[in-house]
C-alpha cells in the first residue's frame, strides 16, 4: 500500500531550484529533441547519398511481385483534361535506371565539378519519349546528338545532318518511303493470292529487301530481277501487265528510255565525275520497279515513278526550248499572237506591206530570242541603281572614318537608339533562345541598323536563312525586324541579282504569320 505521507524535497534541491537562471537569448530556438550521448563520436556520411544502400532498390524487388508497374501521369487542372500517361516502369532494369538517374541528379546538385553529360542525355531521352514535347522534338534530337558528339564527333555530324536536310532530300525520302510502302502492300497482296503461289519465295525476299530503300539495300536489284523473271512465267501477271499497258502511254514501258538515260549519263560524266551516286543505276532500278508495279496492276505507282523519271532534264536543246524561252521571258508564238491581235484590234488602220514584211522577217530570224534577251538585259541594267563607290579613306577627314565598332559605342550611349535596337531584337522561348543561329541573326540586325551597305545586306540575308529553320522564329520576329529584312532585300542595286527570289521567300514567310507584306507599307515610308 502506497504511503499517504506528503513528499517534502530536501534542502539541496530547494537551493538548486532557487538559484537564478541565465537570461535566455530571444533569437535562439529551443531544441525539439534531446541530444544523444556519444553522437559526436558517430561516423557521419561524407555525401547524402551514402545513406541509401548502393545496390538495393525496394521498388525493383517488388516489381512483378507485389507491384505490377509504376506509372506517371500528367493532368492539366486548368483545362480539366483527363490524366495522360507519360511514363511507365514495369521491369527491374527500368527501376534501377531510375535510381541511377536519381543518384546522378543528387551528385550534380551537390558536386560542382560533376560531369552531367550522361544525366542530360537520359533526361533528353525521357523528353523524347514524352508526347508533350513533340513540337521541339527536332531540337532535342540536335541537343542529344551534340551531347553524344562530345564522345563521338561522327555521331554528332550524322544526327546534325538528319535535321538539316534540304527540301529536295526530304522530298526524295518521302518519295522513297511512299514507293516502299506501296511495294510492300502490293507484294503482300500477291503473296496472299493463290495464282502467285509459285512466286511466293521471290515476293517474300523482295519484301525483306525494302527496308531502308532510300539508303540503298544490298541485294535489292538482284531480288527485283528474280521477281521480274518469275512474274514473266505467271500467266496472271502477264495478263495484268497487258491491261496496264493499254491504259498507260506506250513510251513509258518501252526501251526508248534506256537509250535516253544512257545518252544523258555519257554527257554528264564530264560534268559530275565526283558524284558518288550512279544516277543511271538509280534510273534503271526505278524502271525495273515500274515494270513490277505494272505487272502487279498498281497504276498509281507506275505514274509516280514515271514522274520521277521525267524530272531528269534532257540534254537535247529542242527538248529544253520551252524552259529556255521561260527563262528569257519571250516566246516566238506569243509574239506572233500579239502581232495578230494588234492587227485585229485596229481595223481602221491601213495595212502597211513594208511594216508587215519587216515584222515577218524579224519573227523569222532564228536568233530573235537571243536579241530580245540582250535588249531585256540592257534595259534591266540601265534601270538598276548602282550605289556610288566608297570614297578613298586616305582622302577623307578622320572625323568621317567611323567604323561599325565606333558607331556601336555611340549607339549604346544613346537611350533612343538603345530602345530602337531592343525593338529589333528577336527573342525566343527556351530552349531555342540559346541557338547560335539566333545570336547571329540579332548581330546582323544590329549591323543593318548601324548602316546600310551591300556587305551588310548579304550578311543579314545569310543569317536569316540560317535562323529561319529554328522553331518558333518566324512567329517571334518583331515588325521592325521584318521591315529591315524586307527593305534591305528590296533595293535595286546591280549587285542584288536575287532580289525577286528573296522577296518572294520573305513574302511566303510573312504570310505564315498572317502578314500580307512588310508591316510598314512602301507608301507609308518618308520620302
Coordinates of C-alpha atoms in Angstrom, one line a residue, residues 8-527:
X8 CA 9.0 17.0 1.2
X9 CA 12.0 17.9 -1.0
X10 CA 15.4 18.1 0.5
X11 CA 17.3 21.4 1.3
X12 CA 19.8 20.8 -1.5
X13 CA 17.1 20.5 -4.1
X14 CA 15.5 23.6 -2.9
X15 CA 18.8 25.5 -3.1
X16 CA 19.4 24.3 -6.6
X17 CA 16.0 25.4 -7.8
X18 CA 16.3 28.8 -6.1
X19 CA 19.5 29.7 -8.0
X20 CA 18.9 32.5 -10.7
X21 CA 18.8 31.1 -14.2
X22 CA 20.8 32.8 -17.1
X23 CA 18.8 35.1 -19.3
X24 CA 17.9 33.2 -22.5
X25 CA 18.7 34.7 -25.9
X26 CA 15.4 35.9 -27.5
X27 CA 16.7 35.0 -31.0
X28 CA 17.6 31.4 -30.2
X29 CA 15.3 28.4 -30.6
X30 CA 14.9 25.6 -28.2
X31 CA 15.9 22.2 -29.3
X32 CA 12.9 20.0 -30.0
X33 CA 14.9 16.8 -29.4
X34 CA 17.2 15.8 -26.7
X35 CA 20.8 15.3 -27.6
X36 CA 22.0 11.7 -27.7
X37 CA 25.0 10.8 -25.6
X38 CA 28.0 9.9 -27.8
X39 CA 26.5 11.5 -31.0
X40 CA 29.7 13.4 -31.7
X41 CA 31.7 10.2 -31.9
X42 CA 29.4 8.6 -34.6
X43 CA 30.7 8.4 -38.1
X44 CA 28.8 10.8 -40.4
X45 CA 28.4 10.1 -44.2
X46 CA 30.5 12.3 -46.4
X47 CA 27.8 12.5 -49.0
X48 CA 24.0 12.4 -48.5
X49 CA 23.5 9.6 -51.0
X50 CA 25.7 7.3 -48.9
X51 CA 22.8 6.9 -46.5
X52 CA 21.0 4.9 -49.2
X53 CA 22.3 1.3 -49.7
X54 CA 24.1 1.1 -53.0
X55 CA 22.7 -2.0 -54.6
X56 CA 19.3 -2.1 -53.0
X57 CA 16.0 -0.8 -54.5
X58 CA 12.8 -1.7 -52.7
X59 CA 10.7 -1.0 -55.8
X60 CA 12.9 -3.0 -58.1
X61 CA 12.5 -6.1 -55.9
X62 CA 8.7 -5.7 -55.7
X63 CA 8.1 -5.1 -59.4
X64 CA 6.3 -8.1 -60.9
X65 CA 5.5 -9.5 -57.4
X66 CA 3.5 -7.1 -55.2
X67 CA 3.6 -4.2 -57.7
X68 CA 2.8 -4.7 -61.3
X69 CA 4.1 -1.3 -62.5
X70 CA 4.8 2.3 -61.5
X71 CA 3.1 4.8 -63.8
X72 CA 3.4 8.5 -64.0
X73 CA 0.5 10.7 -65.2
X74 CA 0.1 14.3 -66.1
X75 CA -3.1 16.3 -66.0
X76 CA -3.9 19.9 -66.8
X77 CA -6.1 21.1 -64.0
X78 CA -6.8 24.5 -65.6
X79 CA -8.1 22.9 -68.8
X80 CA -9.7 20.0 -67.0
X81 CA -8.2 17.4 -69.3
X82 CA -8.0 13.7 -68.5
X83 CA -4.9 12.3 -66.9
X84 CA -2.3 11.3 -69.5
X85 CA 0.2 8.5 -69.1
X86 CA 3.8 9.9 -69.7
X87 CA 6.0 7.1 -68.2
X88 CA 5.7 3.5 -67.0
X89 CA 8.2 1.4 -65.1
X90 CA 7.4 -2.3 -65.3
X91 CA 10.8 -4.1 -65.0
X92 CA 13.6 -4.3 -62.5
X93 CA 16.0 -2.8 -65.0
X94 CA 13.9 0.3 -65.5
X95 CA 13.6 0.8 -61.8
X96 CA 17.4 0.5 -61.4
X97 CA 17.9 3.0 -64.2
X98 CA 15.6 5.5 -62.4
X99 CA 17.6 5.0 -59.2
X100 CA 20.8 5.6 -61.2
X101 CA 19.3 8.8 -62.7
X102 CA 18.3 10.0 -59.2
X103 CA 21.8 9.4 -57.9
X104 CA 23.3 11.3 -60.8
X105 CA 20.9 14.2 -60.2
X106 CA 21.8 14.3 -56.5
X107 CA 25.5 14.2 -57.3
X108 CA 25.1 17.0 -59.9
X109 CA 23.3 19.1 -57.2
X110 CA 26.0 18.6 -54.6
X111 CA 29.2 18.4 -56.6
X112 CA 30.1 21.5 -58.8
X113 CA 32.7 19.5 -60.7
X114 CA 30.4 16.7 -61.7
X115 CA 30.2 15.8 -65.4
X116 CA 26.5 15.8 -66.1
X117 CA 26.7 14.6 -69.8
X118 CA 25.2 11.2 -69.1
X119 CA 22.4 12.7 -66.9
X120 CA 21.5 15.3 -69.6
X121 CA 21.4 12.5 -72.2
X122 CA 19.0 10.4 -70.1
X123 CA 16.8 13.5 -69.4
X124 CA 16.6 14.2 -73.1
X125 CA 15.7 10.6 -73.8
X126 CA 12.8 10.8 -71.4
X127 CA 11.6 14.1 -73.0
X128 CA 11.8 12.5 -76.5
X129 CA 9.6 9.6 -75.3
X130 CA 7.1 12.1 -73.8
X131 CA 4.5 13.2 -76.4
X132 CA 4.2 16.6 -74.6
X133 CA 7.5 17.7 -76.2
X134 CA 6.7 16.7 -79.8
X135 CA 6.8 20.3 -81.0
X136 CA 10.5 20.6 -80.1
X137 CA 11.5 17.1 -81.0
X138 CA 13.9 18.1 -83.7
X139 CA 15.8 20.5 -81.4
X140 CA 16.0 17.8 -78.7
X141 CA 17.5 15.4 -81.3
X142 CA 20.0 18.1 -82.1
X143 CA 20.9 18.6 -78.4
X144 CA 21.1 14.8 -77.9
X145 CA 23.4 14.4 -80.9
X146 CA 25.5 17.3 -79.7
X147 CA 26.0 15.7 -76.3
X148 CA 26.8 12.4 -78.0
X149 CA 29.4 14.3 -80.1
X150 CA 31.5 15.0 -77.0
X151 CA 32.3 11.3 -77.2
X152 CA 31.9 10.7 -80.9
X153 CA 32.1 13.6 -83.4
X154 CA 30.9 11.3 -86.2
X155 CA 27.7 10.6 -84.5
X156 CA 27.1 14.3 -83.9
X157 CA 27.7 15.0 -87.6
X158 CA 25.3 12.3 -88.7
X159 CA 22.5 13.4 -86.3
X160 CA 23.0 17.1 -87.3
X161 CA 22.8 16.1 -91.0
X162 CA 19.5 14.3 -90.3
X163 CA 17.8 17.5 -89.1
X164 CA 19.4 19.9 -91.6
X165 CA 18.3 18.2 -94.7
X166 CA 17.4 20.2 -97.7
X167 CA 13.9 20.3 -99.2
X168 CA 15.0 18.1 -102.1
X169 CA 16.4 15.5 -99.7
X170 CA 13.2 15.5 -97.6
X171 CA 11.1 15.2 -100.7
X172 CA 13.2 12.4 -102.1
X173 CA 13.0 10.5 -98.8
X174 CA 9.2 10.9 -98.7
X175 CA 9.0 9.6 -102.3
X176 CA 11.1 6.5 -101.5
X177 CA 9.0 5.9 -98.4
X178 CA 5.8 6.0 -100.4
X179 CA 7.3 3.7 -103.0
X180 CA 8.5 1.2 -100.3
X181 CA 5.0 1.2 -98.6
X182 CA 3.2 0.7 -101.9
X183 CA 5.6 -2.1 -103.0
X184 CA 5.3 -3.8 -99.6
X185 CA 1.5 -3.7 -99.8
X186 CA 1.4 -4.9 -103.4
X187 CA 3.8 -7.8 -102.6
X188 CA 1.7 -8.8 -99.6
X189 CA -1.4 -8.7 -101.8
X190 CA 0.1 -11.2 -104.3
X191 CA 1.6 -13.4 -101.6
X192 CA -2.0 -14.0 -100.4
X193 CA -3.1 -14.6 -104.0
X194 CA -3.1 -18.4 -104.8
X195 CA -2.4 -17.6 -108.5
X196 CA 1.0 -16.3 -107.5
X197 CA 1.9 -19.2 -105.2
X198 CA 4.9 -20.1 -107.4
X199 CA 6.4 -16.7 -106.8
X200 CA 5.9 -16.6 -103.0
X201 CA 9.6 -17.1 -102.1
X202 CA 10.6 -14.3 -104.5
X203 CA 7.9 -12.0 -103.2
X204 CA 8.9 -12.5 -99.6
X205 CA 12.6 -11.9 -100.4
X206 CA 11.5 -8.7 -102.3
X207 CA 9.6 -7.6 -99.2
X208 CA 12.6 -8.2 -96.9
X209 CA 14.8 -6.0 -99.1
X210 CA 12.5 -3.0 -98.9
X211 CA 14.0 -1.9 -95.6
X212 CA 15.9 1.4 -95.8
X213 CA 15.2 1.6 -99.5
X214 CA 16.3 5.2 -99.8
X215 CA 19.8 4.4 -98.4
X216 CA 20.4 1.6 -100.8
X217 CA 19.9 -2.0 -99.8
X218 CA 22.4 -4.7 -100.8
X219 CA 20.8 -7.4 -103.0
X220 CA 17.7 -5.3 -103.8
X221 CA 18.5 -5.2 -107.5
X222 CA 19.0 -9.0 -107.6
X223 CA 15.7 -9.6 -105.8
X224 CA 13.9 -7.4 -108.4
X225 CA 15.5 -9.3 -111.3
X226 CA 14.5 -12.7 -109.8
X227 CA 11.0 -11.5 -109.1
X228 CA 10.6 -10.0 -112.6
X229 CA 11.8 -13.2 -114.2
X230 CA 9.3 -15.2 -112.0
X231 CA 6.4 -12.9 -112.9
X232 CA 7.1 -13.4 -116.6
X233 CA 6.3 -17.1 -116.1
X234 CA 3.0 -16.5 -114.4
X235 CA 0.1 -16.1 -116.9
X236 CA -2.0 -13.9 -114.5
X237 CA 0.9 -11.4 -114.1
X238 CA 1.4 -11.2 -117.9
X239 CA -2.4 -10.7 -118.4
X240 CA -2.4 -7.9 -115.9
X241 CA 0.6 -6.3 -117.5
X242 CA -1.1 -6.2 -120.8
X243 CA -4.1 -4.5 -119.3
X244 CA -2.0 -1.8 -117.7
X245 CA -0.1 -1.2 -120.9
X246 CA -3.4 -0.4 -122.7
X247 CA -4.2 2.4 -120.3
X248 CA -0.8 4.0 -120.0
X249 CA 1.3 5.7 -122.7
X250 CA 3.3 3.1 -124.6
X251 CA 6.6 5.0 -124.3
X252 CA 6.5 4.7 -120.5
X253 CA 7.2 1.0 -120.8
X254 CA 9.4 0.9 -123.9
X255 CA 13.1 0.6 -124.4
X256 CA 13.4 4.2 -125.6
X257 CA 14.0 5.4 -122.1
X258 CA 17.1 3.2 -121.8
X259 CA 18.7 5.0 -124.8
X260 CA 17.8 8.4 -123.4
X261 CA 19.2 7.6 -120.0
X262 CA 22.4 6.2 -121.4
X263 CA 22.9 9.2 -123.6
X264 CA 22.4 11.6 -120.7
X265 CA 24.7 9.6 -118.5
X266 CA 27.5 9.8 -121.0
X267 CA 27.0 13.5 -121.4
X268 CA 27.0 14.1 -117.6
X269 CA 30.2 12.1 -116.9
X270 CA 32.5 15.1 -117.5
X271 CA 30.3 17.5 -115.5
X272 CA 29.8 15.4 -112.4
X273 CA 32.7 12.9 -112.1
X274 CA 33.0 13.3 -108.3
X275 CA 29.3 12.4 -107.7
X276 CA 29.3 9.1 -105.8
X277 CA 25.7 8.3 -106.7
X278 CA 25.3 6.5 -110.0
X279 CA 22.2 8.2 -111.4
X280 CA 22.0 5.7 -114.3
X281 CA 21.7 2.8 -111.9
X282 CA 19.1 4.6 -109.9
X283 CA 17.0 5.2 -113.0
X284 CA 17.4 1.6 -114.1
X285 CA 16.2 0.5 -110.7
X286 CA 13.2 2.8 -110.9
X287 CA 12.3 1.4 -114.3
X288 CA 12.5 -2.2 -113.0
X289 CA 10.3 -1.2 -110.1
X290 CA 7.9 0.4 -112.6
X291 CA 7.7 -2.8 -114.6
X292 CA 6.9 -4.8 -111.4
X293 CA 4.3 -2.3 -110.4
X294 CA 2.7 -2.6 -113.8
X295 CA 2.7 -6.4 -113.6
X296 CA 1.0 -6.1 -110.1
X297 CA -1.6 -3.7 -111.5
X298 CA -0.6 -0.7 -109.4
X299 CA -1.2 2.1 -111.9
X300 CA -0.8 5.0 -109.4
X301 CA 2.8 3.9 -108.5
X302 CA 3.6 3.4 -112.2
X303 CA 2.6 7.1 -112.8
X304 CA 4.5 8.3 -109.7
X305 CA 7.7 6.5 -110.7
X306 CA 7.3 7.9 -114.3
X307 CA 7.1 11.4 -112.8
X308 CA 10.4 10.9 -111.0
X309 CA 12.0 9.7 -114.2
X310 CA 10.6 12.7 -116.1
X311 CA 12.1 15.2 -113.6
X312 CA 15.6 14.4 -115.1
X313 CA 16.4 17.3 -117.5
X314 CA 17.0 16.4 -121.1
X315 CA 20.3 17.5 -122.8
X316 CA 18.6 18.0 -126.2
X317 CA 18.3 21.7 -126.9
X318 CA 15.0 21.2 -128.6
X319 CA 13.6 19.5 -125.6
X320 CA 14.7 22.4 -123.4
X321 CA 13.4 25.1 -125.7
X322 CA 10.3 25.9 -123.6
X323 CA 12.5 26.2 -120.5
X324 CA 14.9 28.5 -122.3
X325 CA 12.0 30.7 -123.5
X326 CA 10.6 30.8 -120.0
X327 CA 13.9 31.9 -118.6
X328 CA 14.3 34.6 -121.2
X329 CA 10.8 35.8 -120.8
X330 CA 9.9 35.6 -124.5
X331 CA 8.0 33.2 -126.7
X332 CA 8.0 33.4 -130.5
X333 CA 4.5 32.0 -130.8
X334 CA 3.3 34.5 -128.2
X335 CA 4.9 37.4 -130.2
X336 CA 3.1 36.2 -133.3
X337 CA -0.2 36.0 -131.5
X338 CA 0.3 39.5 -130.1
X339 CA 1.0 40.9 -133.6
X340 CA -2.1 39.2 -135.0
X341 CA -4.3 40.6 -132.1
X342 CA -2.9 44.1 -132.7
X343 CA -3.9 43.9 -136.4
X344 CA -7.4 42.8 -135.5
X345 CA -7.9 45.4 -132.8
X346 CA -7.1 48.3 -135.2
X347 CA -9.2 47.6 -138.3
X348 CA -9.3 51.3 -139.3
X349 CA -5.6 51.4 -139.9
X350 CA -4.5 50.8 -143.4
X351 CA -2.2 47.8 -143.7
X352 CA 1.4 48.7 -144.5
X353 CA 3.1 46.0 -146.6
X354 CA 6.6 47.2 -145.7
X355 CA 5.9 47.2 -142.0
X356 CA 4.4 43.7 -142.3
X357 CA 7.4 42.5 -144.2
X358 CA 9.8 43.9 -141.5
X359 CA 7.8 42.2 -138.7
X360 CA 7.7 38.8 -140.6
X361 CA 11.4 39.0 -141.3
X362 CA 12.1 39.7 -137.6
X363 CA 9.9 36.8 -136.4
X364 CA 11.6 34.5 -138.9
X365 CA 15.0 35.4 -137.5
X366 CA 16.4 32.2 -135.7
X367 CA 18.3 34.5 -133.3
X368 CA 15.3 36.6 -132.3
X369 CA 15.2 35.2 -128.8
X370 CA 18.9 36.0 -128.2
X371 CA 18.4 39.5 -129.5
X372 CA 15.3 40.2 -127.4
X373 CA 17.1 38.7 -124.3
X374 CA 20.1 41.0 -124.9
X375 CA 17.7 44.0 -125.2
X376 CA 15.9 43.0 -122.0
X377 CA 19.2 42.6 -120.1
X378 CA 20.4 46.0 -121.3
X379 CA 17.1 47.6 -120.1
X380 CA 17.3 45.9 -116.7
X381 CA 20.9 47.0 -116.3
X382 CA 20.0 50.6 -117.2
X383 CA 17.2 50.7 -114.7
X384 CA 19.2 49.1 -111.9
X385 CA 20.5 51.6 -109.4
X386 CA 24.2 51.1 -108.8
X387 CA 25.3 52.6 -105.4
X388 CA 28.2 55.1 -105.6
X389 CA 31.6 53.7 -104.9
X390 CA 33.0 54.3 -101.5
X391 CA 35.5 57.2 -101.3
X392 CA 39.2 56.6 -100.7
X393 CA 39.8 56.6 -96.9
X394 CA 43.1 58.3 -97.3
X395 CA 41.4 61.4 -98.8
X396 CA 38.7 61.7 -96.1
X397 CA 38.9 63.6 -92.8
X398 CA 39.5 61.4 -89.8
X399 CA 36.1 62.5 -88.3
X400 CA 34.4 60.8 -91.2
X401 CA 36.2 57.5 -90.8
X402 CA 33.8 55.9 -88.3
X403 CA 33.9 52.1 -88.0
X404 CA 31.0 49.9 -87.1
X405 CA 32.5 49.3 -83.7
X406 CA 32.7 53.1 -83.0
X407 CA 29.1 53.5 -84.2
X408 CA 28.0 50.8 -81.9
X409 CA 29.7 52.5 -78.9
X410 CA 27.9 55.7 -79.9
X411 CA 24.5 54.0 -80.2
X412 CA 24.9 52.2 -76.8
X413 CA 25.3 55.6 -75.1
X414 CA 22.0 56.9 -76.6
X415 CA 18.8 55.8 -74.9
X416 CA 16.7 56.4 -78.0
X417 CA 19.0 54.2 -80.1
X418 CA 19.0 51.5 -77.4
X419 CA 15.3 51.4 -77.4
X420 CA 15.2 51.0 -81.2
X421 CA 17.8 48.2 -81.0
X422 CA 15.7 46.5 -78.4
X423 CA 12.7 46.6 -80.7
X424 CA 14.8 44.9 -83.4
X425 CA 15.9 42.0 -81.2
X426 CA 14.4 38.6 -81.8
X427 CA 13.7 36.7 -78.5
X428 CA 12.6 33.1 -78.5
X429 CA 11.4 30.9 -75.6
X430 CA 13.8 28.4 -74.1
X431 CA 15.5 26.2 -75.3
X432 CA 15.6 27.9 -78.7
X433 CA 16.9 31.2 -77.2
X434 CA 20.4 29.6 -76.9
X435 CA 20.5 28.7 -80.6
X436 CA 23.7 30.1 -82.3
X437 CA 21.8 31.0 -85.5
X438 CA 19.5 33.3 -83.4
X439 CA 22.5 35.1 -82.0
X440 CA 24.0 35.6 -85.5
X441 CA 20.6 37.0 -86.7
X442 CA 20.4 39.5 -83.9
X443 CA 24.0 40.7 -84.6
X444 CA 23.2 41.1 -88.3
X445 CA 20.1 43.1 -87.5
X446 CA 22.2 45.3 -85.3
X447 CA 24.7 45.8 -88.1
X448 CA 21.9 46.7 -90.5
X449 CA 20.6 49.3 -88.1
X450 CA 24.1 50.9 -87.8
X451 CA 24.5 51.3 -91.6
X452 CA 23.3 50.0 -95.0
X453 CA 25.8 48.5 -97.4
X454 CA 25.9 45.6 -99.8
X455 CA 28.1 43.6 -97.4
X456 CA 25.7 44.1 -94.6
X457 CA 22.7 43.2 -96.8
X458 CA 24.4 39.9 -97.7
X459 CA 25.3 39.1 -94.1
X460 CA 21.8 39.8 -92.9
X461 CA 20.3 37.5 -95.6
X462 CA 22.7 34.7 -94.8
X463 CA 21.9 35.0 -91.1
X464 CA 18.2 35.0 -91.7
X465 CA 18.4 31.9 -94.0
X466 CA 20.3 30.0 -91.2
X467 CA 17.9 31.2 -88.5
X468 CA 14.6 30.7 -90.2
X469 CA 14.9 26.9 -89.6
X470 CA 14.8 27.5 -85.8
X471 CA 11.4 26.6 -84.5
X472 CA 9.1 29.5 -83.4
X473 CA 11.4 32.1 -85.1
X474 CA 9.0 33.5 -87.7
X475 CA 6.3 33.9 -85.0
X476 CA 8.6 36.0 -82.8
X477 CA 10.2 38.3 -85.3
X478 CA 9.1 41.9 -84.4
X479 CA 7.7 44.3 -87.0
X480 CA 10.8 46.5 -87.1
X481 CA 12.9 43.4 -87.9
X482 CA 10.6 42.4 -90.7
X483 CA 10.8 45.9 -92.2
X484 CA 14.6 45.8 -92.2
X485 CA 14.7 42.3 -93.7
X486 CA 12.2 43.3 -96.4
X487 CA 13.6 46.7 -97.4
X488 CA 17.3 45.6 -97.3
X489 CA 16.5 43.0 -99.9
X490 CA 14.2 45.2 -101.9
X491 CA 17.0 47.6 -103.1
X492 CA 17.5 47.9 -106.8
X493 CA 21.3 47.7 -106.7
X494 CA 23.1 46.0 -109.5
X495 CA 24.7 43.6 -107.0
X496 CA 21.3 42.5 -105.7
X497 CA 20.7 40.0 -108.5
X498 CA 18.5 37.7 -106.4
X499 CA 16.1 40.5 -105.4
X500 CA 12.9 38.9 -106.7
X501 CA 13.7 35.4 -105.2
X502 CA 14.5 36.9 -101.8
X503 CA 11.3 39.0 -101.7
X504 CA 9.2 36.0 -102.8
X505 CA 10.6 33.9 -100.0
X506 CA 10.1 36.7 -97.5
X507 CA 6.5 37.2 -98.7
X508 CA 5.9 33.5 -98.1
X509 CA 7.3 33.7 -94.6
X510 CA 5.2 36.8 -93.9
X511 CA 2.1 35.0 -94.9
X512 CA 2.8 32.2 -92.5
X513 CA 2.4 34.7 -89.7
X514 CA -0.7 36.3 -91.2
X515 CA 1.0 39.4 -92.8
X516 CA 0.4 40.4 -96.4
X517 CA 3.7 42.2 -96.9
X518 CA 6.0 44.2 -94.7
X519 CA 4.4 45.8 -91.6
X520 CA 5.3 49.3 -92.9
X521 CA 4.0 49.5 -96.5
X522 CA 6.1 51.3 -99.1
X523 CA 3.6 54.2 -99.4
X524 CA 3.9 54.9 -95.7
X525 CA 7.7 55.4 -95.9
X526 CA 9.0 59.0 -95.6
X527 CA 10.2 60.5 -98.9

